PDB file of C-alpha atoms in Angstrom:
ATOM      1  CA  MET A  11      27.097 -34.817  15.768  1.00 43.00           C
ATOM      2  CA  PRO A  12      24.450 -35.189  18.500  1.00 44.00           C
ATOM      3  CA  LEU A  13      21.886 -37.888  17.889  1.00 43.00           C
ATOM      4  CA  GLY A  14      18.334 -36.696  17.007  1.00 47.00           C
ATOM      5  CA  VAL A  15      15.553 -39.071  18.057  1.00 46.00           C
ATOM      6  CA  ASN A  16      11.777 -38.550  17.807  1.00 46.00           C
ATOM      7  CA  LEU A  17      10.957 -40.195  21.271  1.00 44.00           C
ATOM      8  CA  ASN A  18       7.268 -40.217  20.382  1.00 42.00           C
ATOM      9  CA  TYR A  19       7.688 -43.235  18.337  1.00 40.00           C
ATOM     10  CA  LEU A  20       9.375 -45.233  21.150  1.00 40.00           C
ATOM     11  CA  LEU A  21       7.129 -44.387  24.136  1.00 42.00           C
ATOM     12  CA  PRO A  22       3.672 -45.383  25.260  1.00 43.00           C
ATOM     13  CA  HIS A  23       0.707 -43.283  24.222  1.00 43.00           C
ATOM     14  CA  SER A  24       0.439 -41.589  27.644  1.00 46.00           C
ATOM     15  CA  LEU A  25       4.019 -40.184  27.412  1.00 43.00           C
ATOM     16  CA  ARG A  26       3.785 -38.733  23.793  1.00 45.00           C
ATOM     17  CA  ALA A  27       4.148 -35.174  22.911  1.00 48.00           C
ATOM     18  CA  THR A  28       4.761 -34.065  26.567  1.00 51.00           C
ATOM     19  CA  PRO A  29       8.193 -32.515  26.412  1.00 54.00           C
ATOM     20  CA  SER A  30       8.676 -32.609  30.328  1.00 57.00           C
ATOM     21  CA  LYS A  31       7.923 -36.383  30.188  1.00 58.00           C
ATOM     22  CA  LEU A  32       9.920 -37.155  27.228  1.00 57.00           C
ATOM     23  CA  LYS A  33      12.881 -35.469  28.936  1.00 59.00           C
ATOM     24  CA  ARG A  34      12.649 -37.306  32.109  1.00 62.00           C
ATOM     25  CA  CYS A  35      12.204 -40.703  30.169  1.00 62.00           C
ATOM     26  CA  ALA A  36      15.210 -39.950  28.038  1.00 58.00           C
ATOM     27  CA  ASN A  37      17.425 -38.886  30.970  1.00 61.00           C
ATOM     28  CA  THR A  38      16.409 -41.975  32.898  1.00 62.00           C
ATOM     29  CA  CYS A  39      16.138 -44.587  30.240  1.00 61.00           C
ATOM     30  CA  LEU A  40      18.712 -43.592  27.947  1.00 59.00           C
ATOM     31  CA  ILE A  41      21.149 -42.486  30.494  1.00 61.00           C
ATOM     32  CA  CYS A  42      22.170 -39.306  28.531  1.00 63.00           C
ATOM     33  CA  PRO A  43      21.619 -35.539  28.648  1.00 66.00           C
ATOM     34  CA  PHE A  44      18.316 -34.748  26.710  1.00 67.00           C
ATOM     35  CA  LYS A  45      17.600 -31.469  24.844  1.00 69.00           C
ATOM     36  CA  ALA A  46      14.221 -30.863  23.520  1.00 71.00           C
ATOM     37  CA  LEU A  47      14.286 -29.291  19.986  1.00 75.00           C
ATOM     38  CA  PRO A  48      12.107 -26.242  19.386  1.00 80.00           C
ATOM     39  CA  THR A  49      11.098 -27.923  16.093  1.00 83.00           C
ATOM     40  CA  TYR A  50      11.499 -31.316  14.216  1.00 83.00           C
ATOM     41  CA  LEU A  51      12.788 -29.316  11.274  1.00 90.00           C
ATOM     42  CA  VAL A  52      16.045 -28.897  13.072  1.00 91.00           C
ATOM     43  CA  GLU A  53      16.525 -32.651  12.797  1.00 89.00           C
ATOM     44  CA  THR A  54      15.521 -32.787   8.849  1.00 90.00           C
ATOM     45  CA  LEU A  55      18.095 -29.901   8.072  1.00 95.00           C
ATOM     46  CA  THR A  56      20.891 -31.207  10.306  1.00 93.00           C
ATOM     47  CA  PRO A  57      23.829 -31.575   7.794  1.00 92.00           C
ATOM     48  CA  SER A  58      25.220 -34.802   9.211  1.00 90.00           C
ATOM     49  CA  ASN A  59      24.918 -37.731   6.876  1.00 94.00           C
ATOM     50  CA  PRO A  60      22.896 -35.945   4.097  1.00 96.00           C
ATOM     51  CA  ILE A  61      25.853 -33.411   3.680  1.00 97.00           C
ATOM     52  CA  LEU A  62      28.820 -35.248   5.232  1.00 97.00           C
ATOM     53  CA  HIS A  63      28.625 -38.557   3.513  1.00 97.00           C
ATOM     54  CA  THR A  64      27.277 -37.327   0.215  1.00 98.00           C
ATOM     55  CA  SER A  65      30.114 -34.763  -0.341  1.00 98.00           C
ATOM     56  CA  ARG A  66      32.890 -37.519   0.217  1.00 98.00           C
ATOM     57  CA  LEU A  67      30.897 -39.867  -2.043  1.00 98.00           C
ATOM     58  CA  PHE A  68      30.502 -37.295  -4.918  1.00 98.00           C
ATOM     59  CA  SER A  69      34.304 -36.422  -4.572  1.00 98.00           C
ATOM     60  CA  LEU A  70      35.143 -40.246  -4.660  1.00 98.00           C
ATOM     61  CA  PHE A  71      32.926 -41.329  -7.559  1.00 98.00           C
ATOM     62  CA  LYS A  72      31.976 -38.267  -9.586  1.00 97.00           C
ATOM     63  CA  ASP A  73      34.256 -39.649 -12.360  1.00 96.00           C
ATOM     64  CA  TRP A  74      33.038 -43.059 -12.260  1.00 97.00           C
ATOM     65  CA  GLN A  75      31.391 -44.810 -15.112  1.00 95.00           C
ATOM     66  CA  PRO A  76      30.437 -48.414 -15.744  1.00 93.00           C
ATOM     67  CA  GLY A  77      33.464 -50.544 -16.421  1.00 92.00           C
ATOM     68  CA  VAL A  78      35.682 -48.324 -14.306  1.00 94.00           C
ATOM     69  CA  THR A  79      37.072 -50.266 -11.213  1.00 95.00           C
ATOM     70  CA  TYR A  80      39.257 -49.314  -8.274  1.00 95.00           C
ATOM     71  CA  PRO A  81      42.047 -51.532  -7.013  1.00 93.00           C
ATOM     72  CA  GLU A  82      40.858 -51.504  -3.296  1.00 92.00           C
ATOM     73  CA  ASN A  83      38.129 -50.450  -1.070  1.00 95.00           C
ATOM     74  CA  ILE A  84      38.880 -46.873  -0.190  1.00 96.00           C
ATOM     75  CA  LEU A  85      39.297 -45.660   3.417  1.00 97.00           C
ATOM     76  CA  PHE A  86      36.049 -43.388   3.559  1.00 98.00           C
ATOM     77  CA  TYR A  87      37.435 -40.945   6.486  1.00 98.00           C
ATOM     78  CA  GLU A  88      41.141 -41.533   6.554  1.00 97.00           C
ATOM     79  CA  GLY A  89      41.406 -40.969   3.044  1.00 97.00           C
ATOM     80  CA  TRP A  90      39.361 -37.828   3.173  1.00 98.00           C
ATOM     81  CA  THR A  91      40.635 -35.096   0.576  1.00 98.00           C
ATOM     82  CA  ASP A  92      40.426 -31.298   0.348  1.00 98.00           C
ATOM     83  CA  ASP A  93      38.153 -31.784  -2.622  1.00 98.00           C
ATOM     84  CA  ALA A  94      35.672 -33.548  -0.398  1.00 98.00           C
ATOM     85  CA  SER A  95      36.135 -30.802   2.269  1.00 98.00           C
ATOM     86  CA  GLU A  96      35.518 -27.912  -0.232  1.00 98.00           C
ATOM     87  CA  THR A  97      32.220 -29.556  -1.557  1.00 98.00           C
ATOM     88  CA  LEU A  98      31.218 -30.187   2.172  1.00 98.00           C
ATOM     89  CA  ILE A  99      31.737 -26.463   3.120  1.00 98.00           C
ATOM     90  CA  ALA A 100      29.905 -24.989   0.277  1.00 98.00           C
ATOM     91  CA  ALA A 101      26.960 -27.523   0.746  1.00 98.00           C
ATOM     92  CA  ASP A 102      27.062 -26.819   4.340  1.00 98.00           C
ATOM     93  CA  ALA A 103      26.719 -22.899   3.684  1.00 98.00           C
ATOM     94  CA  GLU A 104      23.704 -23.667   1.481  1.00 98.00           C
ATOM     95  CA  VAL A 105      21.927 -25.465   4.341  1.00 98.00           C
ATOM     96  CA  GLN A 106      22.652 -22.552   6.577  1.00 98.00           C
ATOM     97  CA  ALA A 107      21.293 -20.080   4.025  1.00 98.00           C
ATOM     98  CA  LEU A 108      18.290 -22.210   3.960  1.00 98.00           C
ATOM     99  CA  CYS A 109      17.855 -22.170   7.580  1.00 97.00           C
ATOM    100  CA  ARG A 110      18.086 -18.321   7.778  1.00 97.00           C
ATOM    101  CA  THR A 111      15.461 -17.908   5.071  1.00 97.00           C
ATOM    102  CA  ILE A 112      12.929 -20.226   6.877  1.00 95.00           C
ATOM    103  CA  GLU A 113      13.629 -18.289  10.167  1.00 95.00           C
ATOM    104  CA  GLU A 114      13.020 -14.991   8.382  1.00 95.00           C
ATOM    105  CA  ARG A 115       9.819 -16.226   6.742  1.00 92.00           C
ATOM    106  CA  SER A 116       8.273 -18.233   9.545  1.00 91.00           C
ATOM    107  CA  GLY A 117       9.707 -17.244  12.874  1.00 89.00           C
ATOM    108  CA  LEU A 118      10.890 -20.907  13.566  1.00 91.00           C
ATOM    109  CA  ASN A 119      13.948 -21.363  15.486  1.00 92.00           C
ATOM    110  CA  LEU A 120      16.675 -23.223  13.508  1.00 94.00           C
ATOM    111  CA  CYS A 121      19.730 -22.201  15.569  1.00 93.00           C
ATOM    112  CA  ASP A 122      20.305 -25.873  16.439  1.00 93.00           C
ATOM    113  CA  VAL A 123      21.160 -26.688  12.943  1.00 95.00           C
ATOM    114  CA  ARG A 124      24.880 -26.325  13.538  1.00 95.00           C
ATOM    115  CA  SER A 125      27.206 -25.624  10.534  1.00 97.00           C
ATOM    116  CA  LEU A 126      29.607 -28.479  10.067  1.00 97.00           C
ATOM    117  CA  LYS A 127      32.459 -25.932  10.206  1.00 97.00           C
ATOM    118  CA  ASP A 128      31.431 -25.292  13.798  1.00 96.00           C
ATOM    119  CA  HIS A 129      30.902 -28.762  14.765  1.00 96.00           C
ATOM    120  CA  TYR A 130      34.272 -29.844  13.408  1.00 96.00           C
ATOM    121  CA  GLU A 131      35.962 -26.567  14.501  1.00 97.00           C
ATOM    122  CA  SER A 132      37.477 -26.559  10.904  1.00 97.00           C
ATOM    123  CA  PRO A 133      36.939 -23.107   9.142  1.00 97.00           C
ATOM    124  CA  THR A 134      38.867 -24.059   5.901  1.00 98.00           C
ATOM    125  CA  ALA A 135      39.169 -27.225   3.709  1.00 98.00           C
ATOM    126  CA  ALA A 136      42.480 -28.046   4.892  1.00 98.00           C
ATOM    127  CA  ALA A 137      41.419 -27.986   8.485  1.00 98.00           C
ATOM    128  CA  MET A 138      38.462 -30.021   7.561  1.00 98.00           C
ATOM    129  CA  THR A 139      40.429 -32.472   5.882  1.00 98.00           C
ATOM    130  CA  TYR A 140      42.805 -32.932   8.809  1.00 98.00           C
ATOM    131  CA  LYS A 141      40.112 -33.093  11.400  1.00 98.00           C
ATOM    132  CA  ILE A 142      37.988 -35.661   9.601  1.00 98.00           C
ATOM    133  CA  SER A 143      40.840 -37.861   8.507  1.00 98.00           C
ATOM    134  CA  HIS A 144      42.286 -38.013  12.128  1.00 97.00           C
ATOM    135  CA  ILE A 145      39.160 -38.902  14.193  1.00 97.00           C
ATOM    136  CA  PRO A 146      40.058 -42.034  15.923  1.00 96.00           C
ATOM    137  CA  ALA A 147      36.473 -43.514  15.963  1.00 95.00           C
ATOM    138  CA  PHE A 148      36.536 -43.489  12.098  1.00 95.00           C
ATOM    139  CA  ALA A 149      39.872 -45.220  11.604  1.00 96.00           C
ATOM    140  CA  GLY A 150      39.625 -48.244   9.165  1.00 95.00           C
ATOM    141  CA  LEU A 151      36.087 -47.531   7.927  1.00 96.00           C
ATOM    142  CA  THR A 152      35.782 -48.399   4.270  1.00 96.00           C
ATOM    143  CA  SER A 153      33.656 -46.854   1.408  1.00 97.00           C
ATOM    144  CA  PRO A 154      30.389 -48.284   0.131  1.00 97.00           C
ATOM    145  CA  MET A 155      31.866 -50.399  -2.471  1.00 96.00           C
ATOM    146  CA  LYS A 156      31.542 -53.960  -3.615  1.00 94.00           C
ATOM    147  CA  PRO A 157      33.869 -56.417  -5.576  1.00 92.00           C
ATOM    148  CA  ALA A 158      33.460 -56.200  -9.228  1.00 88.00           C
ATOM    149  CA  GLN A 159      35.636 -59.226  -9.955  1.00 71.00           C
ATOM    150  CA  CYS A 160      38.580 -61.289  -8.232  1.00 64.00           C
ATOM    151  CA  LEU A 161      41.870 -60.967 -10.039  1.00 54.00           C
ATOM    152  CA  SER A 162      43.262 -64.073  -8.601  1.00 48.00           C
ATOM    153  CA  ASP A 163      42.264 -67.835  -8.396  1.00 48.00           C
ATOM    154  CA  SER A 164      40.521 -69.224  -5.286  1.00 50.00           C
ATOM    155  CA  ASN A 165      43.610 -70.907  -4.136  1.00 48.00           C
ATOM    156  CA  ASN A 166      45.597 -67.522  -3.926  1.00 49.00           C
ATOM    157  CA  LYS A 167      42.763 -65.422  -2.697  1.00 52.00           C
ATOM    158  CA  THR A 168      43.694 -63.311   0.537  1.00 50.00           C
ATOM    159  CA  GLU A 169      41.441 -61.398   2.577  1.00 54.00           C
ATOM    160  CA  THR A 170      41.784 -58.347   5.101  1.00 55.00           C
ATOM    161  CA  GLU A 171      40.785 -58.665   8.844  1.00 56.00           C
ATOM    162  CA  GLN A 172      37.412 -57.163   7.702  1.00 55.00           C
ATOM    163  CA  GLY A 173      36.884 -60.237   5.290  1.00 55.00           C
ATOM    164  CA  GLU A 174      37.571 -58.154   2.239  1.00 58.00           C
ATOM    165  CA  CYS A 175      39.347 -59.498  -0.834  1.00 61.00           C
ATOM    166  CA  THR A 176      42.612 -58.198  -1.442  1.00 60.00           C
ATOM    167  CA  SER A 177      42.979 -59.245  -4.993  1.00 65.00           C
ATOM    168  CA  CYS A 178      39.448 -57.747  -6.075  1.00 84.00           C
ATOM    169  CA  ALA A 179      38.750 -54.983  -8.387  1.00 91.00           C
ATOM    170  CA  TRP A 180      36.099 -52.652  -6.700  1.00 95.00           C
ATOM    171  CA  ILE A 181      33.169 -50.512  -7.797  1.00 96.00           C
ATOM    172  CA  PRO A 182      30.461 -48.249  -5.866  1.00 97.00           C
ATOM    173  CA  ASP A 183      27.746 -50.130  -4.160  1.00 97.00           C
ATOM    174  CA  PHE A 184      24.699 -47.895  -4.914  1.00 96.00           C
ATOM    175  CA  SER A 185      22.528 -50.204  -2.626  1.00 95.00           C
ATOM    176  CA  SER A 186      24.319 -49.048   0.306  1.00 96.00           C
ATOM    177  CA  ARG A 187      22.513 -46.836   2.779  1.00 94.00           C
ATOM    178  CA  TYR A 188      25.158 -44.265   2.187  1.00 95.00           C
ATOM    179  CA  PHE A 189      23.547 -43.843  -1.082  1.00 96.00           C
ATOM    180  CA  VAL A 190      19.969 -44.946  -0.709  1.00 94.00           C
ATOM    181  CA  ALA A 191      19.365 -43.032   2.613  1.00 94.00           C
ATOM    182  CA  ASP A 192      21.651 -40.075   2.472  1.00 96.00           C
ATOM    183  CA  PHE A 193      21.071 -39.051  -1.015  1.00 96.00           C
ATOM    184  CA  ALA A 194      17.441 -40.195  -2.035  1.00 94.00           C
ATOM    185  CA  TYR A 195      15.950 -39.237   1.476  1.00 93.00           C
ATOM    186  CA  GLY A 196      18.330 -37.100   3.424  1.00 94.00           C
ATOM    187  CA  MET A 197      19.569 -34.838   0.735  1.00 96.00           C
ATOM    188  CA  LYS A 198      16.366 -34.914  -1.244  1.00 95.00           C
ATOM    189  CA  ALA A 199      14.384 -33.464   1.511  1.00 93.00           C
ATOM    190  CA  ILE A 200      16.779 -30.559   1.803  1.00 96.00           C
ATOM    191  CA  ILE A 201      16.515 -29.917  -1.819  1.00 96.00           C
ATOM    192  CA  ASP A 202      12.706 -30.061  -1.801  1.00 94.00           C
ATOM    193  CA  ILE A 203      12.443 -27.616   1.246  1.00 94.00           C
ATOM    194  CA  ALA A 204      14.974 -25.187  -0.564  1.00 96.00           C
ATOM    195  CA  ARG A 205      12.840 -25.392  -3.852  1.00 94.00           C
ATOM    196  CA  LEU A 206       9.792 -24.409  -1.682  1.00 93.00           C
ATOM    197  CA  MET A 207      11.754 -21.516  -0.010  1.00 94.00           C
ATOM    198  CA  ASP A 208      13.362 -20.502  -3.266  1.00 95.00           C
ATOM    199  CA  VAL A 209      16.793 -20.712  -1.768  1.00 97.00           C
ATOM    200  CA  PRO A 210      19.659 -21.692  -4.439  1.00 98.00           C
ATOM    201  CA  THR A 211      21.643 -24.642  -3.766  1.00 98.00           C
ATOM    202  CA  PRO A 212      23.980 -25.077  -6.543  1.00 98.00           C
ATOM    203  CA  THR A 213      26.579 -27.444  -4.860  1.00 98.00           C
ATOM    204  CA  ILE A 214      23.817 -29.751  -3.480  1.00 98.00           C
ATOM    205  CA  ASP A 215      22.129 -29.752  -6.863  1.00 98.00           C
ATOM    206  CA  THR A 216      25.358 -30.840  -8.527  1.00 98.00           C
ATOM    207  CA  MET A 217      25.726 -33.617  -6.197  1.00 98.00           C
ATOM    208  CA  TRP A 218      21.946 -34.739  -6.442  1.00 98.00           C
ATOM    209  CA  ASN A 219      22.079 -34.666 -10.221  1.00 98.00           C
ATOM    210  CA  TRP A 220      25.298 -36.722 -10.328  1.00 98.00           C
ATOM    211  CA  TYR A 221      23.571 -39.284  -7.985  1.00 97.00           C
ATOM    212  CA  VAL A 222      20.374 -39.596 -10.071  1.00 97.00           C
ATOM    213  CA  GLN A 223      22.150 -39.962 -13.313  1.00 96.00           C
ATOM    214  CA  THR A 224      24.743 -42.524 -12.052  1.00 96.00           C
ATOM    215  CA  ALA A 225      22.890 -44.542  -9.572  1.00 95.00           C
ATOM    216  CA  GLN A 226      19.517 -44.283 -11.085  1.00 93.00           C
ATOM    217  CA  PRO A 227      17.554 -44.728  -7.755  1.00 92.00           C
ATOM    218  CA  ASP A 228      14.227 -46.518  -7.795  1.00 90.00           C
ATOM    219  CA  HIS A 229      12.739 -44.736  -4.839  1.00 88.00           C
ATOM    220  CA  MET A 230      13.304 -41.132  -3.272  1.00 87.00           C
ATOM    221  CA  ILE A 231      11.375 -38.972  -0.817  1.00 84.00           C
ATOM    222  CA  ASP A 232       8.323 -36.844  -2.220  1.00 80.00           C
ATOM    223  CA  ALA A 233       5.021 -35.371  -1.227  1.00 73.00           C
ATOM    224  CA  LEU A 234       5.895 -32.195   0.495  1.00 79.00           C
ATOM    225  CA  PRO A 235       3.093 -29.463   0.492  1.00 79.00           C
ATOM    226  CA  ALA A 236       2.776 -27.697  -2.623  1.00 79.00           C
ATOM    227  CA  ASP A 237       3.651 -24.099  -1.398  1.00 87.00           C
ATOM    228  CA  PRO A 238       5.855 -22.694   1.569  1.00 88.00           C
ATOM    229  CA  ALA A 239       2.949 -21.353   3.554  1.00 88.00           C
ATOM    230  CA  ALA A 240       1.452 -24.891   3.713  1.00 87.00           C
ATOM    231  CA  PHE A 241       4.939 -26.233   4.569  1.00 86.00           C
ATOM    232  CA  ILE A 242       5.517 -23.803   7.313  1.00 87.00           C
ATOM    233  CA  ALA A 243       2.032 -24.358   8.851  1.00 85.00           C
ATOM    234  CA  LEU A 244       3.175 -28.049   9.550  1.00 82.00           C
ATOM    235  CA  TYR A 245       5.528 -26.570  12.191  1.00 80.00           C
ATOM    236  CA  GLN A 246       3.503 -23.553  13.269  1.00 74.00           C
ATOM    237  CA  ASP A 247       0.307 -25.175  14.417  1.00 55.00           C
ATOM    238  CA  GLU A 248      -0.931 -24.952  18.013  1.00 44.00           C
ATOM    239  CA  HIS A 249       0.719 -28.339  18.945  1.00 47.00           C
ATOM    240  CA  PHE A 250       4.153 -27.399  17.825  1.00 50.00           C
ATOM    241  CA  GLU A 251       3.723 -23.856  19.448  1.00 50.00           C
ATOM    242  CA  GLN A 252       3.117 -25.548  22.696  1.00 52.00           C
ATOM    243  CA  LEU A 253       6.038 -27.896  22.306  1.00 50.00           C
ATOM    244  CA  HIS A 254       8.238 -24.967  21.409  1.00 51.00           C
ATOM    245  CA  ALA A 255       7.327 -22.934  24.382  1.00 54.00           C
ATOM    246  CA  CYS A 256       7.924 -26.040  26.671  1.00 52.00           C
ATOM    247  CA  ALA A 257      11.291 -26.691  25.006  1.00 50.00           C
ATOM    248  CA  GLN A 258      12.468 -23.131  25.640  1.00 55.00           C
ATOM    249  CA  THR A 259      11.497 -23.403  29.285  1.00 57.00           C
ATOM    250  CA  GLU A 260      13.292 -26.755  29.701  1.00 52.00           C
ATOM    251  CA  ASN A 261      16.296 -25.925  27.808  1.00 52.00           C
ATOM    252  CA  GLN A 262      17.144 -23.032  29.985  1.00 59.00           C
ATOM    253  CA  ALA A 263      17.301 -25.695  33.071  1.00 56.00           C
ATOM    254  CA  LEU A 264      19.975 -27.701  31.199  1.00 53.00           C
TER     255      LEU A 264
END
C-alpha cells in the first residue's frame, strides 16, 4: 500500500501548503516518487491498517474470552485464513460504497482510495488468503499477543529467535498499536464518517462492536462535525480547492 504522508508537518513554514514545492521536496529529500492527492480524505479512508489488520484480528480473536489462552503466538500473515479474507473483502466494499456516496454528495475525488481487492489483485477470498499469506516481507511476523503464563520452570524455558517463550500460554495484547491505533482511531474515523453520510457498514460495525466490548478501550477518536455539510466543507474550502487544482495539474505530469 503506498505510504501517505502529510508533508506540511515536516517542512518549514515557507514550504507549507504549496503542492509544487511539496512535490519537489519529496522527490529530492525522500528519494521516491511523490503524488499530490486531491484531498486528505483519501488518506483517512484508505483501507490499509484500519481494514486489513482489523479483519485479521477479528477473525483471530472474535471467540476469545478472559481465561482463554493460545499455545503460541500466531503468525499474523502466514496464518491468514479465508474467514479473515471474507471479512476484509466485505469491509473493503463498505469503504468503497462510502467513497462513492461522498463523491456524489460533494464532488470530491476519492478515486485514489483503492480497493484492497485491486491492490492485492485478489478478487476472491481464496485468492486474497493465498496472496497475503505468501508475501515474503510479511514472513515471520507474529500477532499482537502477550504471554499469559509460562508453562515450564525457568530452568527449562526456551525462546524463539525473536525472544518469545516457547513454553508460554498466550492472550491478545489489547495495548498493541494493532488494536489501539487501527480500531480506536483508523476504523472509528471510517465509522463516524459513514454515520454522517448515512452509509451502512454492517461488517465494520460488527468488528467495532466486538472490539469495544472485548478490549474496552480508554480512548478513541471523536469530535467530527455534527452534520454532513459541515464535514464536507472541511475539504471544499478555497484552500483545498486550490490544492486540488494544483494536484490535478501536477499528477498529469507524473
